[in-house]
Amino acid sequence: MTADHHSGKSRKEVNISALRKALLTWYDTRALSLPWRAPPGERADPYAVWLSEVMLQQTTVAAVLPRFQRFIERWPNVQALAAAPLEDVLAEWAGLGYYARARNLHACARLVVEAHDGCFPQDPAQLRALPGIGAYTAAAIAAIAYNVPVMPVDGNVERITARLFAINQPLPAAKKRIAARAATLQNAHRPGDFAQAMMDLGRTVCTPKAPACAACPLQDVCRAHAHGLAADLPRRERRKEKPHRSGMAFILHNPSGQVLLRRRSLSGLLAGMPEFPSQGWDDAPPFWPDARPFGVKTRPLARVRHVFTHFMLDLEVRQGLHPVLVDDNLPEGCFWLDPLELSMIGLPSLMKKVARSAGLPA
Ligand code: SF4
């Protein structure tokens, strides 16, 4: 059964050739002027396209513009970037997101110089084999710099496509279906301009919350617009609530001011990691029904919330004084520790929160 919106006989296919023509005509007069772009109809520099796409992965066009200019002035081509010391590239990248991207950028430049004679490959599969280049960036470089008829599908293209075809199926399940539809839009005549036209349309007209359908060159062919669904698409799966668990963690001091820790079992959650003795949230024995771990009376001190991948945990933190002084008398896996050493024993983040809730350094 199709998830595209339709109502029996009234269903109409999207007129793809009319759509291409309308969008390219719009682009010819409205294309955003960006320093990494060539004018409509001309081919862009692959180095500039690659650099801008990597920068745009985490930042807006407005933020990228001055940074792109500085990069391109300092390293005007891939050979110059490949020859630059990594530290300089990392320093120039500051504020543009994860440094791993800058490392990949540098590694990619070197590989393009060493393995591809300084020319970015045209084939999306070969582009994807380069460091830091995923499916979207590979398709963007191939289409924009080499006019290969592939469609780069980012959030903008996904949104426009879901609307054009009135795809009701929610994301992320609809991703493949939307990408397949988006691929049918691409044209062999001006693939680079078409891809950039889609990007511009998504940034300026077919925006996420309030699509400006009245100003859109595609309103005559758009199914979402015809059905009054534009602002509702694409739909998204509602996130499932994580299951909730609760338990207790015990901060037990001895008369010397040390705190009691326990090495967790080698299997299960937080396997082998040190913890303040805890109970009730992970099914591990022992369980102290009266909140009296090792027979020690405790009183409530604080509450700590922690989100694991599969559940949400609320821990009641309790405090007590343990009379035992010597390690030899302690239950298996337990040991006393000076609170000042807590930061050195690799506490998991849940237990760091527990420590901080009790005013201990962690
Ligand atoms: Fe987006 Fe509206 Fe244009 Fe359809 S008509 S592509 S919903 S702006």
Short mmCIF file of C-alpha atoms and ligand atoms in Angstrom, two decimals:
data_model
loop_
_atom_site.label_atom_id
_atom_site.label_comp_id
_atom_site.label_asym_id
_atom_site.label_seq_id
_atom_site.Cartn_x
_atom_site.Cartn_y
_atom_site.Cartn_z
CA MET A 1 0.00 0.00 0.00
CA THR A 2 1.37 3.41 -0.82
CA ALA A 3 1.95 5.94 1.94
CA ASP A 4 1.73 8.86 -0.50
CA HIS A 5 -1.34 10.99 -0.03
CA HIS A 6 -4.15 10.18 -2.42
CA SER A 7 -7.88 10.12 -2.53
CA GLY A 8 -9.09 7.51 -4.98
CA LYS A 9 -9.61 8.81 -8.49
CA SER A 10 -8.41 12.34 -7.70
CA ARG A 11 -4.80 11.18 -7.35
CA LYS A 12 -2.45 12.94 -9.74
CA GLU A 13 1.16 12.17 -10.49
CA VAL A 14 3.72 14.92 -10.08
CA ASN A 15 4.62 16.34 -13.47
CA ILE A 16 8.38 15.94 -13.25
CA SER A 17 9.38 17.63 -16.49
CA ALA A 18 7.25 20.68 -15.61
CA LEU A 19 8.83 20.67 -12.17
CA ARG A 20 12.40 20.62 -13.52
CA LYS A 21 11.69 23.40 -15.94
CA ALA A 22 10.01 25.60 -13.33
CA LEU A 23 12.76 25.10 -10.77
CA LEU A 24 15.64 25.73 -13.18
CA THR A 25 13.95 28.85 -14.55
CA TRP A 26 13.54 30.11 -11.00
CA TYR A 27 17.19 29.30 -10.24
CA ASP A 28 18.42 31.17 -13.32
CA THR A 29 17.15 34.43 -11.88
CA ARG A 30 17.10 33.77 -8.12
CA ALA A 31 20.22 31.67 -7.43
CA LEU A 32 21.90 32.76 -4.21
CA SER A 33 25.29 34.23 -4.92
CA LEU A 34 27.79 32.21 -2.88
CA PRO A 35 31.59 32.30 -3.23
CA TRP A 36 31.90 28.54 -3.84
CA ARG A 37 29.31 28.63 -6.61
CA ALA A 38 29.67 29.13 -10.34
CA PRO A 39 26.99 31.19 -12.12
CA PRO A 40 24.05 29.08 -13.43
CA GLY A 41 25.16 26.98 -16.38
CA GLU A 42 28.85 26.99 -15.43
CA ARG A 43 30.90 24.37 -13.59
CA ALA A 44 32.13 25.03 -10.04
CA ASP A 45 35.61 24.29 -8.64
CA PRO A 46 35.46 20.82 -6.97
CA TYR A 47 37.83 21.98 -4.21
CA ALA A 48 35.55 24.92 -3.33
CA VAL A 49 32.43 22.72 -3.47
CA TRP A 50 34.01 20.11 -1.21
CA LEU A 51 35.29 22.67 1.29
CA SER A 52 31.95 24.48 1.52
CA GLU A 53 29.96 21.25 1.88
CA VAL A 54 32.19 20.02 4.73
CA MET A 55 31.89 23.40 6.47
CA LEU A 56 28.11 23.47 5.97
CA GLN A 57 27.66 20.07 7.63
CA GLN A 58 27.42 21.72 11.02
CA THR A 59 26.97 25.42 10.43
CA THR A 60 24.69 27.83 8.58
CA VAL A 61 25.55 29.53 5.29
CA ALA A 62 25.84 32.90 7.06
CA ALA A 63 28.38 31.54 9.54
CA VAL A 64 30.35 29.69 6.85
CA LEU A 65 30.76 32.64 4.45
CA PRO A 66 33.60 34.54 6.22
CA ARG A 67 35.32 31.31 7.28
CA PHE A 68 35.26 29.93 3.76
CA GLN A 69 36.85 33.13 2.45
CA ARG A 70 39.69 32.89 4.97
CA PHE A 71 40.32 29.23 4.18
CA ILE A 72 40.36 29.80 0.45
CA GLU A 73 42.66 32.83 0.73
CA ARG A 74 45.08 30.90 2.92
CA TRP A 75 44.90 27.61 0.97
CA PRO A 76 43.56 28.41 -2.52
CA ASN A 77 43.72 24.83 -3.80
CA VAL A 78 43.85 21.25 -2.59
CA GLN A 79 47.64 21.08 -3.03
CA ALA A 80 48.11 24.05 -0.70
CA LEU A 81 45.82 22.55 1.92
CA ALA A 82 47.54 19.16 1.70
CA ALA A 83 50.93 20.81 2.26
CA ALA A 84 49.73 22.78 5.31
CA PRO A 85 50.68 21.59 8.81
CA LEU A 86 47.70 19.89 10.50
CA GLU A 87 47.98 22.26 13.50
CA ASP A 88 47.37 25.27 11.22
CA VAL A 89 44.29 23.65 9.71
CA LEU A 90 42.93 22.77 13.16
CA ALA A 91 43.53 26.33 14.38
CA GLU A 92 41.76 27.79 11.32
CA TRP A 93 38.85 25.39 11.90
CA ALA A 94 38.20 26.63 15.47
CA GLY A 95 34.49 27.38 15.93
CA LEU A 96 33.37 25.35 12.92
CA GLY A 97 32.44 22.21 14.85
CA TYR A 98 34.13 18.90 15.59
CA TYR A 99 37.89 18.87 15.07
CA ALA A 100 37.54 15.36 13.64
CA ARG A 101 36.09 17.05 10.56
CA ALA A 102 39.18 19.25 10.21
CA ARG A 103 41.44 16.20 10.59
CA ASN A 104 39.44 14.41 7.89
CA LEU A 105 39.57 17.50 5.71
CA HIS A 106 43.35 17.54 5.90
CA ALA A 107 43.65 13.76 5.38
CA CYS A 108 41.29 14.00 2.42
CA ALA A 109 43.32 16.80 0.81
CA ARG A 110 46.49 14.72 1.15
CA LEU A 111 44.85 11.65 -0.37
CA VAL A 112 43.45 13.63 -3.29
CA VAL A 113 46.95 14.94 -3.99
CA GLU A 114 48.74 11.63 -3.47
CA ALA A 115 46.27 9.16 -4.99
CA HIS A 116 44.29 11.28 -7.46
CA ASP A 117 46.90 13.71 -8.85
CA GLY A 118 45.23 16.60 -7.04
CA CYS A 119 41.85 16.11 -8.79
CA PHE A 120 38.74 15.13 -6.86
CA PRO A 121 37.24 12.01 -8.46
CA GLN A 122 33.94 12.38 -10.34
CA ASP A 123 32.47 9.02 -9.34
CA PRO A 124 30.36 9.29 -6.14
CA ALA A 125 31.60 5.85 -5.00
CA GLN A 126 35.23 6.97 -5.29
CA LEU A 127 34.41 10.21 -3.52
CA ARG A 128 32.82 8.30 -0.66
CA ALA A 129 36.05 6.37 -0.17
CA LEU A 130 37.80 9.62 0.83
CA PRO A 131 38.05 10.63 4.52
CA GLY A 132 35.08 12.62 5.84
CA ILE A 133 32.98 12.30 2.66
CA GLY A 134 29.60 10.62 3.18
CA ALA A 135 26.79 9.87 0.73
CA TYR A 136 25.41 13.40 0.72
CA THR A 137 28.73 15.21 0.24
CA ALA A 138 29.83 12.74 -2.45
CA ALA A 139 26.62 13.31 -4.40
CA ALA A 140 26.89 17.11 -3.93
CA ILE A 141 30.45 17.23 -5.29
CA ALA A 142 29.65 14.88 -8.19
CA ALA A 143 26.52 16.82 -9.21
CA ILE A 144 27.69 20.39 -8.61
CA ALA A 145 31.32 20.15 -9.73
CA TYR A 146 31.04 17.46 -12.42
CA ASN A 147 27.39 17.49 -13.53
CA VAL A 148 26.93 13.82 -12.64
CA PRO A 149 23.13 13.27 -12.52
CA VAL A 150 22.89 12.21 -8.86
CA MET A 151 20.77 13.90 -6.22
CA PRO A 152 22.35 14.89 -2.90
CA VAL A 153 19.65 14.31 -0.29
CA ASP A 154 20.00 16.42 2.83
CA GLY A 155 17.27 17.70 5.16
CA ASN A 156 16.23 20.37 2.65
CA VAL A 157 15.83 17.97 -0.26
CA GLU A 158 14.12 15.43 1.99
CA ARG A 159 11.55 18.01 3.11
CA ILE A 160 10.84 19.35 -0.38
CA THR A 161 10.49 15.84 -1.81
CA ALA A 162 8.15 14.68 0.96
CA ARG A 163 5.98 17.70 0.20
CA LEU A 164 6.11 17.50 -3.60
CA PHE A 165 4.90 13.89 -3.49
CA ALA A 166 2.76 14.32 -0.34
CA ILE A 167 4.53 11.42 1.35
CA ASN A 168 2.63 10.79 4.56
CA GLN A 169 4.82 8.05 5.95
CA PRO A 170 6.78 9.47 8.89
CA LEU A 171 10.55 9.85 9.07
CA PRO A 172 12.85 8.10 9.69
CA ALA A 173 11.00 5.09 8.20
CA ALA A 174 10.26 7.11 5.03
CA LYS A 175 13.92 8.00 4.37
CA LYS A 176 14.50 5.40 1.64
CA ARG A 177 11.21 6.11 -0.05
CA ILE A 178 11.89 9.85 -0.08
CA ALA A 179 15.46 9.36 -1.39
CA ALA A 180 14.12 7.17 -4.20
CA ARG A 181 11.57 9.85 -5.13
CA ALA A 182 14.22 12.58 -4.93
CA ALA A 183 16.42 10.62 -7.34
CA THR A 184 13.65 10.67 -9.94
CA LEU A 185 13.69 14.47 -9.91
CA GLN A 186 17.30 14.84 -11.00
CA ASN A 187 17.93 15.60 -14.67
CA ALA A 188 20.75 14.83 -17.05
CA HIS A 189 20.72 18.31 -18.54
CA ARG A 190 21.84 20.51 -15.58
CA PRO A 191 22.25 18.26 -12.53
CA GLY A 192 24.51 20.66 -10.61
CA ASP A 193 22.18 23.62 -11.01
CA PHE A 194 19.17 21.44 -10.18
CA ALA A 195 20.75 20.20 -6.93
CA GLN A 196 21.67 23.76 -5.93
CA ALA A 197 18.22 25.01 -6.88
CA MET A 198 16.70 22.45 -4.50
CA MET A 199 19.09 23.60 -1.75
CA ASP A 200 18.15 27.25 -2.32
CA LEU A 201 14.44 26.46 -2.41
CA GLY A 202 14.73 24.61 0.90
CA ARG A 203 16.65 27.46 2.51
CA THR A 204 14.48 30.32 1.29
CA VAL A 205 11.00 29.15 0.24
CA CYS A 206 10.13 25.59 1.24
CA THR A 207 11.29 26.17 4.82
CA PRO A 208 10.54 23.73 7.65
CA LYS A 209 7.82 25.57 9.60
CA ALA A 210 6.20 28.06 7.24
CA PRO A 211 6.65 27.12 3.58
CA ALA A 212 6.02 30.15 1.34
CA CYS A 213 3.93 28.24 -1.20
CA ALA A 214 2.54 31.44 -2.73
CA ALA A 215 6.07 32.42 -3.81
CA CYS A 216 7.12 28.90 -4.83
CA PRO A 217 7.89 28.07 -8.46
CA LEU A 218 6.65 24.51 -7.81
CA GLN A 219 3.21 25.26 -6.39
CA ASP A 220 1.43 24.07 -9.55
CA VAL A 221 2.97 20.60 -9.33
CA CYS A 222 3.25 20.19 -5.54
CA ARG A 223 0.88 17.57 -4.07
CA ALA A 224 1.24 18.79 -0.48
CA HIS A 225 0.25 22.28 -1.55
CA ALA A 226 -2.73 20.89 -3.50
CA HIS A 227 -3.92 19.00 -0.41
CA GLY A 228 -3.20 21.80 2.07
CA LEU A 229 -0.60 19.63 3.80
CA ALA A 230 2.56 21.63 3.17
CA ALA A 231 3.33 22.68 6.74
CA ASP A 232 2.46 19.21 8.10
CA LEU A 233 5.06 17.36 6.02
CA PRO A 234 7.37 15.60 6.42
CA ARG A 235 5.83 13.78 9.35
CA ARG A 236 8.08 12.43 12.05
CA GLU A 237 7.76 9.37 14.23
CA ARG A 238 7.07 10.44 17.79
CA ARG A 239 9.98 9.44 19.98
CA LYS A 240 9.09 6.56 22.23
CA GLU A 241 9.32 7.37 25.91
CA LYS A 242 12.18 5.53 27.55
CA PRO A 243 11.19 3.08 30.28
CA HIS A 244 11.79 4.34 33.78
CA ARG A 245 13.74 2.68 36.56
CA SER A 246 14.53 3.72 40.10
CA GLY A 247 16.93 2.61 42.80
CA MET A 248 19.24 3.73 45.57
CA ALA A 249 22.93 4.55 45.88
CA PHE A 250 24.66 4.64 49.24
CA ILE A 251 27.44 6.98 50.31
CA LEU A 252 28.92 5.27 53.33
CA HIS A 253 31.68 7.01 55.25
CA ASN A 254 33.94 5.48 57.87
CA PRO A 255 35.07 7.44 60.92
CA SER A 256 38.24 8.48 59.01
CA GLY A 257 36.16 10.25 56.35
CA GLN A 258 36.81 7.67 53.62
CA VAL A 259 33.95 6.53 51.37
CA LEU A 260 33.00 2.98 50.54
CA LEU A 261 33.22 1.87 46.92
CA ARG A 262 32.48 -1.40 45.24
CA ARG A 263 33.75 -2.89 42.01
CA ARG A 264 30.73 -3.95 39.93
CA SER A 265 30.40 -7.45 38.57
CA LEU A 266 32.16 -8.16 35.27
CA SER A 267 28.89 -8.67 33.44
CA GLY A 268 25.82 -6.47 33.01
CA LEU A 269 25.44 -2.70 33.25
CA LEU A 270 28.59 -0.67 34.02
CA ALA A 271 30.45 -3.99 34.11
CA GLY A 272 33.64 -3.96 36.18
CA MET A 273 33.36 -0.26 37.02
CA PRO A 274 33.65 1.22 40.50
CA GLU A 275 30.45 2.46 42.14
CA PHE A 276 28.97 3.59 45.38
CA PRO A 277 27.06 0.48 46.48
CA SER A 278 23.65 0.70 44.82
CA GLN A 279 20.52 -1.38 44.45
CA GLY A 280 17.18 -1.77 42.81
CA TRP A 281 17.90 -0.50 39.30
CA ASP A 282 19.91 -3.29 37.72
CA ASP A 283 18.59 -6.57 39.25
CA ALA A 284 22.00 -7.28 40.76
CA PRO A 285 22.13 -8.80 44.27
CA PRO A 286 22.35 -8.14 47.14
CA PHE A 287 19.24 -6.18 47.95
CA TRP A 288 18.88 -4.42 51.29
CA PRO A 289 15.12 -4.09 51.95
CA ASP A 290 15.35 -1.48 54.71
CA ALA A 291 17.93 0.64 52.86
CA ARG A 292 20.53 -0.70 55.35
CA PRO A 293 23.50 -1.74 53.21
CA PHE A 294 25.81 -4.07 55.14
CA GLY A 295 23.55 -3.43 58.15
CA VAL A 296 24.33 0.32 58.18
CA LYS A 297 21.46 2.72 58.84
CA THR A 298 21.17 5.41 56.11
CA ARG A 299 19.22 8.61 55.58
CA PRO A 300 18.11 10.25 52.31
CA LEU A 301 20.44 12.93 50.97
CA ALA A 302 19.66 13.76 47.32
CA ARG A 303 18.13 12.50 44.08
CA VAL A 304 19.98 11.93 40.83
CA ARG A 305 18.56 11.42 37.34
CA HIS A 306 20.55 9.71 34.62
CA VAL A 307 19.61 8.74 31.07
CA PHE A 308 20.93 5.44 29.76
CA THR A 309 20.47 4.43 26.14
CA HIS A 310 17.53 2.18 26.97
CA PHE A 311 16.05 3.63 30.13
CA MET A 312 15.80 6.60 32.43
CA LEU A 313 17.06 6.17 35.96
CA ASP A 314 16.16 8.03 39.16
CA LEU A 315 18.44 7.21 42.06
CA GLU A 316 17.82 8.16 45.64
CA VAL A 317 21.20 8.93 47.20
CA ARG A 318 21.44 7.95 50.87
CA GLN A 319 24.20 8.52 53.38
CA GLY A 320 25.39 6.59 56.44
CA LEU A 321 28.32 5.99 58.76
CA HIS A 322 30.00 2.58 58.46
CA PRO A 323 31.85 1.49 61.58
CA VAL A 324 34.24 -0.93 59.84
CA LEU A 325 37.73 0.51 59.44
CA VAL A 326 39.83 -2.25 57.99
CA ASP A 327 39.65 -3.43 54.41
CA ASP A 328 39.95 -7.05 55.49
CA ASN A 329 36.51 -6.93 57.06
CA LEU A 330 34.78 -5.59 53.98
CA PRO A 331 32.49 -7.56 51.72
CA GLU A 332 33.90 -8.83 48.44
CA GLY A 333 34.67 -6.15 45.86
CA CYS A 334 34.39 -3.28 48.38
CA PHE A 335 37.15 -0.87 49.36
CA TRP A 336 37.59 2.43 51.20
CA LEU A 337 38.80 5.46 49.32
CA ASP A 338 39.84 8.98 50.25
CA PRO A 339 37.26 11.28 48.57
CA LEU A 340 40.11 13.25 46.98
CA GLU A 341 41.00 10.15 44.98
CA LEU A 342 37.51 9.75 43.51
CA SER A 343 38.42 11.65 40.36
CA MET A 344 41.25 9.21 39.64
CA ILE A 345 39.51 5.85 39.68
CA GLY A 346 37.37 6.13 36.55
CA LEU A 347 33.91 6.49 38.06
CA PRO A 348 31.15 6.10 35.45
CA SER A 349 29.20 9.32 34.86
CA LEU A 350 26.19 8.07 36.84
CA MET A 351 28.40 7.63 39.91
CA LYS A 352 30.09 10.98 39.36
CA LYS A 353 26.64 12.55 39.59
CA VAL A 354 26.01 10.61 42.78
CA ALA A 355 29.30 11.84 44.24
CA ARG A 356 28.59 15.47 43.32
CA SER A 357 25.10 15.26 44.78
CA ALA A 358 26.79 14.43 48.09
CA GLY A 359 29.29 17.28 47.78
CA LEU A 360 32.18 14.92 47.00
CA PRO A 361 34.79 15.84 44.32
CA ALA A 362 34.46 13.66 41.21
FE1 SF4 B 1 7.26 23.55 -0.64
FE2 SF4 B 1 4.93 24.85 -0.88
FE3 SF4 B 1 6.68 24.84 -2.86
FE4 SF4 B 1 5.35 22.63 -2.25
S1 SF4 B 1 4.48 24.56 -3.03
S2 SF4 B 1 7.52 22.76 -2.72
S3 SF4 B 1 5.24 22.81 -0.05
S4 SF4 B 1 6.95 25.76 -0.84
#
